[in-house]
Amino acid sequence: MNIFANRNFRFLYGITVLSAVNSAIYTFIIPLVLYDLTKSSLAMSTMRLMEFLPNVLLGMLVGVFVDRVNRNVMIVYGGFVRFLLSIALLYSLSIEGVQVWVLYVIGFLLATTGYTVGNASNAIAPQLFDKSWMTEIQSKFSLVNTISSVVGPSIAGSLLIWLTYSHFLWIYVVCMGFIWLFASRIEKTETPIRPVKQSIWADMKEGIHELIGNKNLFMPTMTVLISNFATSLIIGVLTFYVLDVLGNTKEQLGLMYSISAMGGIIGAKVMKPLQKKYRRGQIYCMLPLIDTFVLILFFFVQSWWLLGILLAYRTCSSVMTNIIFLAIRQESTPNHLLGRVAGTSSMLAKLVVPAGLLIGGIWAEVLPIPYIFLISAGVVFITFLLLKRSHFGEIK
């Protein structure tokens, strides 16, 4: 059966497409608007921080409410709140002399409601579709998000010739309105049955216990955490390395990242044919082993285009890993716990990123940068060893 023949999938897919469009608009336009308003890099960085904080501070709490409240209700009303917040953002930026802290608050609330709706959408999927569809669904969603990340900024940049910031924000508002409309059209589902009524804190602990006790989920969660740390070691210094150490231009840097982003599209497209030949566990276990050798090659490569090709593999690997991880999380977690497990695992994965960025930045100040690629390779190799010991490769 063609998955697009399913009415619920069409609406969820439409929400994903429109959300990807809005994400491209928000991440490209808002920093430019803030720069024009403040001429401050700190203001721009603080706004990015507002997007990061809800996941870390509220991830587990959001998961509790996703498991307690009807997921349809959360998606529909969350979509409505995001629509209102997008209008508030448009209105605030139209006011002469708007205070930057107002934009921070709106940005934080947009990120919080977006994360909540995303968690609820993830949790409702096993209620709407057969679990055998989870990998294909995640592949299609990943493809949309990857394509958006590749072409979104370039399209937005080109359209700035004809459109103003206000025009982009109006598009943002209209997309939010359609997201809310599509959400209201998704088939109604039952509220997850909670075996025992308990406190919020007890609900959080139950989610942690489920994550730790789920042998199909705990090990890949830990490997995602370790891999995120390895990635964060290099992403903060790579731009400096390419421009300052290798002496490439900003245009070459942009082309390098464009090449790397194409790997994400490849990863989303090859997942289905690979799954016909190999078990998902086999694919998941082999990716970090190949990643290790790719990161070792980073140490030797001196040209921007070869770095772009290596980064393309890493992007491909990351997308494939996420597709498998999210699908297995949806399949193996009891539905009444899925919100909490997703919130906890997502929070853990994000917590290590600042540490890696800080360590990488300090390293680049005092030591040769290429050696941090070897350290990152060693960290990724540890994830391969952990996966092999856990027999995760046996998962179909």
Short mmCIF file of C-alpha atoms in Angstrom, two decimals:
data_model
loop_
_atom_site.label_atom_id
_atom_site.label_comp_id
_atom_site.label_asym_id
_atom_site.label_seq_id
_atom_site.Cartn_x
_atom_site.Cartn_y
_atom_site.Cartn_z
CA MET A 1 0.00 0.00 0.00
CA ASN A 2 1.23 3.50 -0.91
CA ILE A 3 1.65 5.39 2.34
CA PHE A 4 0.41 8.61 0.70
CA ALA A 5 -2.97 6.91 0.23
CA ASN A 6 -3.39 7.20 4.00
CA ARG A 7 -5.29 10.39 4.89
CA ASN A 8 -3.60 10.82 8.27
CA PHE A 9 -0.15 10.52 6.72
CA ARG A 10 -0.97 13.17 4.12
CA PHE A 11 -1.88 15.65 6.86
CA LEU A 12 1.18 14.79 8.97
CA TYR A 13 3.36 15.04 5.87
CA GLY A 14 1.82 18.42 5.05
CA ILE A 15 2.59 19.59 8.58
CA THR A 16 6.19 18.38 8.18
CA VAL A 17 6.63 20.20 4.86
CA LEU A 18 5.19 23.47 6.16
CA SER A 19 7.20 23.19 9.38
CA ALA A 20 10.36 22.71 7.30
CA VAL A 21 9.52 25.84 5.29
CA ASN A 22 8.95 27.81 8.48
CA SER A 23 12.16 26.50 10.02
CA ALA A 24 14.13 27.70 6.98
CA ILE A 25 12.47 31.12 7.17
CA TYR A 26 12.97 31.47 10.92
CA THR A 27 16.63 30.39 11.01
CA PHE A 28 17.54 32.61 8.04
CA ILE A 29 15.46 35.76 8.60
CA ILE A 30 15.37 36.21 12.40
CA PRO A 31 19.19 36.53 12.79
CA LEU A 32 19.19 39.14 10.01
CA VAL A 33 16.36 41.05 11.66
CA LEU A 34 18.14 40.98 15.03
CA TYR A 35 21.38 42.14 13.43
CA ASP A 36 19.61 45.11 11.84
CA LEU A 37 17.95 45.93 15.17
CA THR A 38 20.95 45.53 17.47
CA LYS A 39 24.17 45.11 15.43
CA SER A 40 25.06 42.64 18.20
CA SER A 41 26.37 39.09 17.75
CA LEU A 42 25.41 38.44 21.39
CA ALA A 43 21.76 39.22 20.63
CA MET A 44 21.83 36.80 17.69
CA SER A 45 23.47 34.06 19.80
CA THR A 46 20.97 34.60 22.63
CA MET A 47 18.07 34.12 20.22
CA ARG A 48 19.60 30.81 19.09
CA LEU A 49 19.91 29.86 22.75
CA MET A 50 16.16 30.42 23.14
CA GLU A 51 15.63 27.67 20.55
CA PHE A 52 17.91 25.29 22.44
CA LEU A 53 16.74 25.81 26.04
CA PRO A 54 13.22 24.25 25.94
CA ASN A 55 14.60 20.85 24.94
CA VAL A 56 17.10 20.82 27.80
CA LEU A 57 15.01 22.51 30.51
CA LEU A 58 11.55 21.16 29.72
CA GLY A 59 12.14 17.96 27.72
CA MET A 60 11.12 15.53 30.49
CA LEU A 61 8.20 17.69 31.66
CA VAL A 62 6.83 18.00 28.13
CA GLY A 63 7.07 14.22 27.82
CA VAL A 64 4.92 13.79 30.93
CA PHE A 65 2.14 15.97 29.54
CA VAL A 66 2.31 14.30 26.13
CA ASP A 67 1.62 10.99 27.92
CA ARG A 68 -1.12 12.46 30.13
CA VAL A 69 -3.09 14.54 27.61
CA ASN A 70 -4.77 13.48 24.39
CA ARG A 71 -2.16 13.81 21.62
CA ASN A 72 -4.69 15.21 19.12
CA VAL A 73 -5.58 17.95 21.60
CA MET A 74 -1.92 18.83 22.11
CA ILE A 75 -1.21 18.96 18.37
CA VAL A 76 -4.28 21.04 17.54
CA TYR A 77 -4.07 23.50 20.44
CA GLY A 78 -0.28 23.60 20.20
CA GLY A 79 -0.66 24.51 16.53
CA PHE A 80 -3.13 27.26 17.45
CA VAL A 81 -0.75 28.70 20.06
CA ARG A 82 2.10 28.66 17.56
CA PHE A 83 -0.13 30.47 15.07
CA LEU A 84 -0.87 33.18 17.65
CA LEU A 85 2.82 33.45 18.58
CA SER A 86 3.77 33.86 14.91
CA ILE A 87 1.30 36.76 14.69
CA ALA A 88 2.83 38.23 17.87
CA LEU A 89 6.29 37.94 16.30
CA LEU A 90 5.14 39.68 13.13
CA TYR A 91 3.44 42.44 15.14
CA SER A 92 6.43 42.94 17.47
CA LEU A 93 8.84 43.36 14.58
CA SER A 94 6.54 45.93 12.98
CA ILE A 95 6.73 48.17 16.06
CA GLU A 96 9.30 50.95 16.05
CA GLY A 97 11.84 50.44 18.83
CA VAL A 98 10.73 46.96 19.90
CA GLN A 99 12.58 45.65 22.97
CA VAL A 100 14.82 42.69 22.18
CA TRP A 101 13.75 40.82 25.33
CA VAL A 102 10.23 40.61 23.86
CA LEU A 103 11.65 38.73 20.88
CA TYR A 104 13.55 36.42 23.24
CA VAL A 105 10.32 35.57 25.07
CA ILE A 106 8.42 34.93 21.84
CA GLY A 107 11.33 32.85 20.51
CA PHE A 108 11.42 30.75 23.68
CA LEU A 109 7.65 30.17 23.58
CA LEU A 110 7.75 29.28 19.88
CA ALA A 111 10.53 26.77 20.54
CA THR A 112 8.67 25.31 23.54
CA THR A 113 5.37 24.84 21.72
CA GLY A 114 7.20 23.55 18.64
CA TYR A 115 9.04 20.96 20.72
CA THR A 116 5.78 19.97 22.45
CA VAL A 117 3.92 19.52 19.15
CA GLY A 118 6.88 17.59 17.73
CA ASN A 119 6.92 15.21 20.72
CA ALA A 120 3.14 14.71 20.48
CA SER A 121 3.38 14.07 16.71
CA ASN A 122 6.08 11.48 17.33
CA ALA A 123 3.97 9.79 20.02
CA ILE A 124 0.74 9.76 18.01
CA ALA A 125 2.28 8.03 14.97
CA PRO A 126 2.11 4.48 16.43
CA GLN A 127 -1.57 5.13 17.25
CA LEU A 128 -2.33 6.14 13.66
CA PHE A 129 -0.18 3.72 11.66
CA ASP A 130 1.00 0.13 11.75
CA LYS A 131 4.42 -0.13 13.42
CA SER A 132 5.87 -1.70 10.27
CA TRP A 133 5.52 1.75 8.64
CA MET A 134 7.64 3.61 11.19
CA THR A 135 10.96 3.41 9.35
CA GLU A 136 9.44 4.51 6.02
CA ILE A 137 7.60 7.38 7.72
CA GLN A 138 10.78 8.60 9.41
CA SER A 139 12.66 8.33 6.09
CA LYS A 140 10.14 10.55 4.31
CA PHE A 141 10.09 13.11 7.12
CA SER A 142 13.91 13.16 7.26
CA LEU A 143 14.07 13.69 3.49
CA VAL A 144 11.78 16.74 3.74
CA ASN A 145 13.80 18.27 6.58
CA THR A 146 17.13 17.59 4.86
CA ILE A 147 16.05 19.07 1.54
CA SER A 148 14.77 22.12 3.41
CA SER A 149 18.09 22.55 5.20
CA VAL A 150 19.96 22.26 1.88
CA VAL A 151 17.92 24.54 -0.38
CA GLY A 152 15.98 26.62 2.17
CA PRO A 153 18.68 29.21 3.00
CA SER A 154 19.71 29.66 -0.65
CA ILE A 155 16.09 30.13 -1.78
CA ALA A 156 15.42 32.56 1.07
CA GLY A 157 18.57 34.48 0.21
CA SER A 158 17.54 34.70 -3.45
CA LEU A 159 14.02 35.86 -2.59
CA LEU A 160 15.41 38.72 -0.49
CA ILE A 161 15.97 40.51 -3.79
CA TRP A 162 12.17 40.88 -4.18
CA LEU A 163 10.77 40.30 -0.69
CA THR A 164 11.20 42.20 2.57
CA TYR A 165 11.54 40.70 6.04
CA SER A 166 7.86 41.49 6.57
CA HIS A 167 6.88 39.42 3.52
CA PHE A 168 8.81 36.44 4.85
CA LEU A 169 7.15 36.75 8.25
CA TRP A 170 3.72 36.86 6.59
CA ILE A 171 4.59 33.59 4.83
CA TYR A 172 5.64 32.25 8.23
CA VAL A 173 2.27 33.20 9.73
CA VAL A 174 0.27 31.72 6.83
CA CYS A 175 2.20 28.44 7.08
CA MET A 176 1.48 28.32 10.82
CA GLY A 177 -2.21 28.76 10.05
CA PHE A 178 -2.20 25.84 7.61
CA ILE A 179 -0.26 23.69 10.09
CA TRP A 180 -3.02 24.32 12.63
CA LEU A 181 -5.67 23.51 9.99
CA PHE A 182 -3.97 20.24 8.97
CA ALA A 183 -3.55 19.24 12.62
CA SER A 184 -7.29 19.62 13.19
CA ARG A 185 -7.96 17.19 10.31
CA ILE A 186 -5.94 14.29 11.74
CA GLU A 187 -8.03 11.34 12.91
CA LYS A 188 -8.91 11.45 16.61
CA THR A 189 -7.06 9.00 18.84
CA GLU A 190 -7.64 7.77 22.38
CA THR A 191 -5.80 9.29 25.31
CA PRO A 192 -3.11 6.80 26.45
CA ILE A 193 -4.32 4.73 29.38
CA ARG A 194 -2.17 5.27 32.45
CA PRO A 195 -2.00 2.07 34.54
CA VAL A 196 -1.43 4.09 37.71
CA LYS A 197 -2.20 7.71 38.50
CA GLN A 198 0.85 9.30 40.10
CA SER A 199 2.72 12.57 40.56
CA ILE A 200 4.58 14.37 37.80
CA TRP A 201 7.90 13.45 39.42
CA ALA A 202 6.87 9.78 39.55
CA ASP A 203 5.89 9.99 35.89
CA MET A 204 9.33 11.36 35.04
CA LYS A 205 11.06 8.55 36.94
CA GLU A 206 8.89 5.99 35.18
CA GLY A 207 10.02 7.39 31.82
CA ILE A 208 13.69 7.17 32.90
CA HIS A 209 13.23 3.58 34.10
CA GLU A 210 11.57 2.62 30.80
CA LEU A 211 14.43 4.13 28.81
CA ILE A 212 17.09 2.39 30.90
CA GLY A 213 15.21 -0.92 31.01
CA ASN A 214 14.42 -1.09 27.27
CA LYS A 215 17.31 -3.19 25.88
CA ASN A 216 16.39 -2.23 22.29
CA LEU A 217 16.48 1.49 23.07
CA PHE A 218 18.93 2.24 25.87
CA MET A 219 22.10 1.30 24.00
CA PRO A 220 21.29 3.28 20.81
CA THR A 221 20.31 6.23 23.04
CA MET A 222 23.72 6.11 24.70
CA THR A 223 25.46 5.85 21.33
CA VAL A 224 23.51 8.86 20.04
CA LEU A 225 24.63 10.78 23.12
CA ILE A 226 28.29 9.80 22.61
CA SER A 227 28.12 10.49 18.86
CA ASN A 228 26.61 13.94 19.49
CA PHE A 229 29.54 14.71 21.76
CA ALA A 230 32.01 13.56 19.10
CA THR A 231 30.26 15.68 16.47
CA SER A 232 30.13 18.75 18.70
CA LEU A 233 33.90 18.51 19.24
CA ILE A 234 34.49 19.35 15.57
CA ILE A 235 31.50 21.40 14.38
CA GLY A 236 32.52 24.38 16.49
CA VAL A 237 36.07 24.50 15.10
CA LEU A 238 35.55 23.32 11.52
CA THR A 239 34.68 26.75 10.10
CA PHE A 240 37.74 28.29 11.76
CA TYR A 241 39.90 25.41 10.50
CA VAL A 242 38.76 25.77 6.89
CA LEU A 243 39.04 29.58 6.79
CA ASP A 244 42.00 30.33 9.06
CA VAL A 245 44.21 27.23 8.98
CA LEU A 246 43.58 25.99 5.43
CA GLY A 247 43.12 29.52 4.05
CA ASN A 248 39.96 28.86 2.03
CA THR A 249 37.41 31.54 1.13
CA LYS A 250 33.91 31.98 2.56
CA GLU A 251 32.48 30.95 -0.81
CA GLN A 252 34.43 27.69 -0.69
CA LEU A 253 33.26 27.15 2.87
CA GLY A 254 29.65 27.56 1.70
CA LEU A 255 30.21 25.08 -1.13
CA MET A 256 31.75 22.62 1.32
CA TYR A 257 28.65 22.71 3.52
CA SER A 258 26.41 22.45 0.45
CA ILE A 259 28.21 19.26 -0.57
CA SER A 260 27.90 17.91 2.97
CA ALA A 261 24.17 18.63 3.12
CA MET A 262 23.57 16.51 0.01
CA GLY A 263 24.60 13.50 2.07
CA GLY A 264 21.45 13.89 4.11
CA ILE A 265 19.27 13.51 1.03
CA ILE A 266 21.19 10.38 0.02
CA GLY A 267 20.81 8.94 3.52
CA ALA A 268 17.05 9.37 3.51
CA LYS A 269 16.71 7.87 0.02
CA VAL A 270 18.90 4.77 0.50
CA MET A 271 17.41 3.70 3.81
CA LYS A 272 14.52 1.73 2.26
CA PRO A 273 16.57 -0.29 -0.27
CA LEU A 274 19.24 -1.02 2.36
CA GLN A 275 16.60 -2.28 4.76
CA LYS A 276 15.53 -4.87 2.17
CA LYS A 277 19.02 -6.37 2.21
CA TYR A 278 20.18 -5.88 5.80
CA ARG A 279 18.70 -5.77 9.28
CA ARG A 280 18.31 -2.30 10.72
CA GLY A 281 20.55 -3.32 13.60
CA GLN A 282 23.31 -4.32 11.15
CA ILE A 283 23.08 -0.97 9.37
CA TYR A 284 23.07 0.94 12.65
CA CYS A 285 26.15 -0.93 13.95
CA MET A 286 28.22 -0.52 10.79
CA LEU A 287 27.66 3.23 10.43
CA PRO A 288 29.88 4.27 13.40
CA LEU A 289 32.65 1.91 12.23
CA ILE A 290 32.74 3.64 8.84
CA ASP A 291 32.37 7.00 10.62
CA THR A 292 35.55 6.23 12.55
CA PHE A 293 37.61 5.81 9.37
CA VAL A 294 36.03 8.93 7.83
CA LEU A 295 37.01 11.02 10.87
CA ILE A 296 40.57 9.66 10.68
CA LEU A 297 40.68 10.86 7.06
CA PHE A 298 39.74 14.35 8.33
CA PHE A 299 43.21 14.45 9.91
CA PHE A 300 44.93 14.10 6.53
CA VAL A 301 42.62 16.02 4.16
CA GLN A 302 43.72 19.56 3.26
CA SER A 303 41.19 20.64 0.60
CA TRP A 304 37.70 22.05 1.17
CA TRP A 305 36.01 19.88 -1.45
CA LEU A 306 37.38 16.64 0.02
CA LEU A 307 36.26 17.81 3.46
CA GLY A 308 32.83 18.42 1.90
CA ILE A 309 32.70 14.83 0.62
CA LEU A 310 33.72 13.46 4.02
CA LEU A 311 31.13 15.66 5.71
CA ALA A 312 28.53 14.40 3.20
CA TYR A 313 29.12 10.85 4.42
CA ARG A 314 28.80 11.99 8.04
CA THR A 315 25.51 13.76 7.22
CA CYS A 316 24.28 10.66 5.40
CA SER A 317 25.24 8.49 8.38
CA SER A 318 23.57 10.86 10.84
CA VAL A 319 20.28 10.88 8.93
CA MET A 320 20.23 7.07 8.62
CA THR A 321 21.03 6.68 12.32
CA ASN A 322 18.21 9.04 13.29
CA ILE A 323 15.71 7.26 11.03
CA ILE A 324 16.47 3.88 12.61
CA PHE A 325 16.64 5.26 16.14
CA LEU A 326 13.32 7.12 15.95
CA ALA A 327 11.56 4.16 14.31
CA ILE A 328 12.80 1.68 16.95
CA ARG A 329 11.87 4.11 19.73
CA GLN A 330 8.31 4.29 18.38
CA GLU A 331 8.06 0.53 17.91
CA SER A 332 9.58 -0.68 21.18
CA THR A 333 8.18 1.84 23.69
CA PRO A 334 4.72 1.34 25.26
CA ASN A 335 2.60 4.12 23.83
CA HIS A 336 1.59 5.55 27.20
CA LEU A 337 5.31 6.10 27.93
CA LEU A 338 6.45 7.28 24.51
CA GLY A 339 6.26 11.01 25.28
CA ARG A 340 8.40 10.66 28.40
CA VAL A 341 10.94 8.34 26.78
CA ALA A 342 11.24 10.67 23.76
CA GLY A 343 11.59 13.73 26.01
CA THR A 344 14.23 12.10 28.23
CA SER A 345 16.33 10.67 25.39
CA SER A 346 16.17 13.94 23.44
CA MET A 347 17.21 15.94 26.50
CA LEU A 348 20.18 13.65 27.16
CA ALA A 349 21.31 13.87 23.53
CA LYS A 350 21.27 17.68 23.65
CA LEU A 351 23.01 18.03 27.02
CA VAL A 352 26.41 16.91 25.74
CA VAL A 353 26.52 19.37 22.84
CA PRO A 354 27.59 22.47 24.84
CA ALA A 355 30.38 20.46 26.51
CA GLY A 356 31.73 19.31 23.15
CA LEU A 357 31.55 22.81 21.69
CA LEU A 358 33.41 24.25 24.70
CA ILE A 359 36.14 21.59 24.64
CA GLY A 360 36.59 21.95 20.89
CA GLY A 361 36.81 25.74 21.16
CA ILE A 362 39.43 25.61 23.93
CA TRP A 363 41.43 22.99 22.02
CA ALA A 364 41.51 25.15 18.89
CA GLU A 365 42.95 28.05 20.89
CA VAL A 366 46.03 26.21 22.15
CA LEU A 367 46.59 22.99 20.13
CA PRO A 368 46.65 21.86 16.46
CA ILE A 369 43.07 21.36 15.29
CA PRO A 370 43.54 18.16 13.20
CA TYR A 371 44.25 16.10 16.33
CA ILE A 372 40.73 16.75 17.59
CA PHE A 373 39.47 14.84 14.53
CA LEU A 374 41.39 11.80 15.78
CA ILE A 375 39.90 12.20 19.26
CA SER A 376 36.43 12.41 17.71
CA ALA A 377 37.19 9.24 15.72
CA GLY A 378 38.17 7.46 18.94
CA VAL A 379 34.95 8.53 20.64
CA VAL A 380 32.85 7.28 17.70
CA PHE A 381 34.73 3.96 17.70
CA ILE A 382 33.66 3.48 21.32
CA THR A 383 30.02 3.59 20.15
CA PHE A 384 30.77 0.82 17.65
CA LEU A 385 32.27 -1.37 20.39
CA LEU A 386 29.30 -0.75 22.69
CA LEU A 387 26.83 -1.67 19.96
CA LYS A 388 28.71 -4.88 19.10
CA ARG A 389 28.73 -5.97 22.74
CA SER A 390 25.01 -5.28 23.10
CA HIS A 391 23.97 -7.53 20.16
CA PHE A 392 21.96 -4.60 18.83
CA GLY A 393 22.86 -5.75 15.32
CA GLU A 394 20.37 -8.61 15.63
CA ILE A 395 17.38 -6.22 15.56
CA LYS A 396 15.42 -6.53 12.31
#
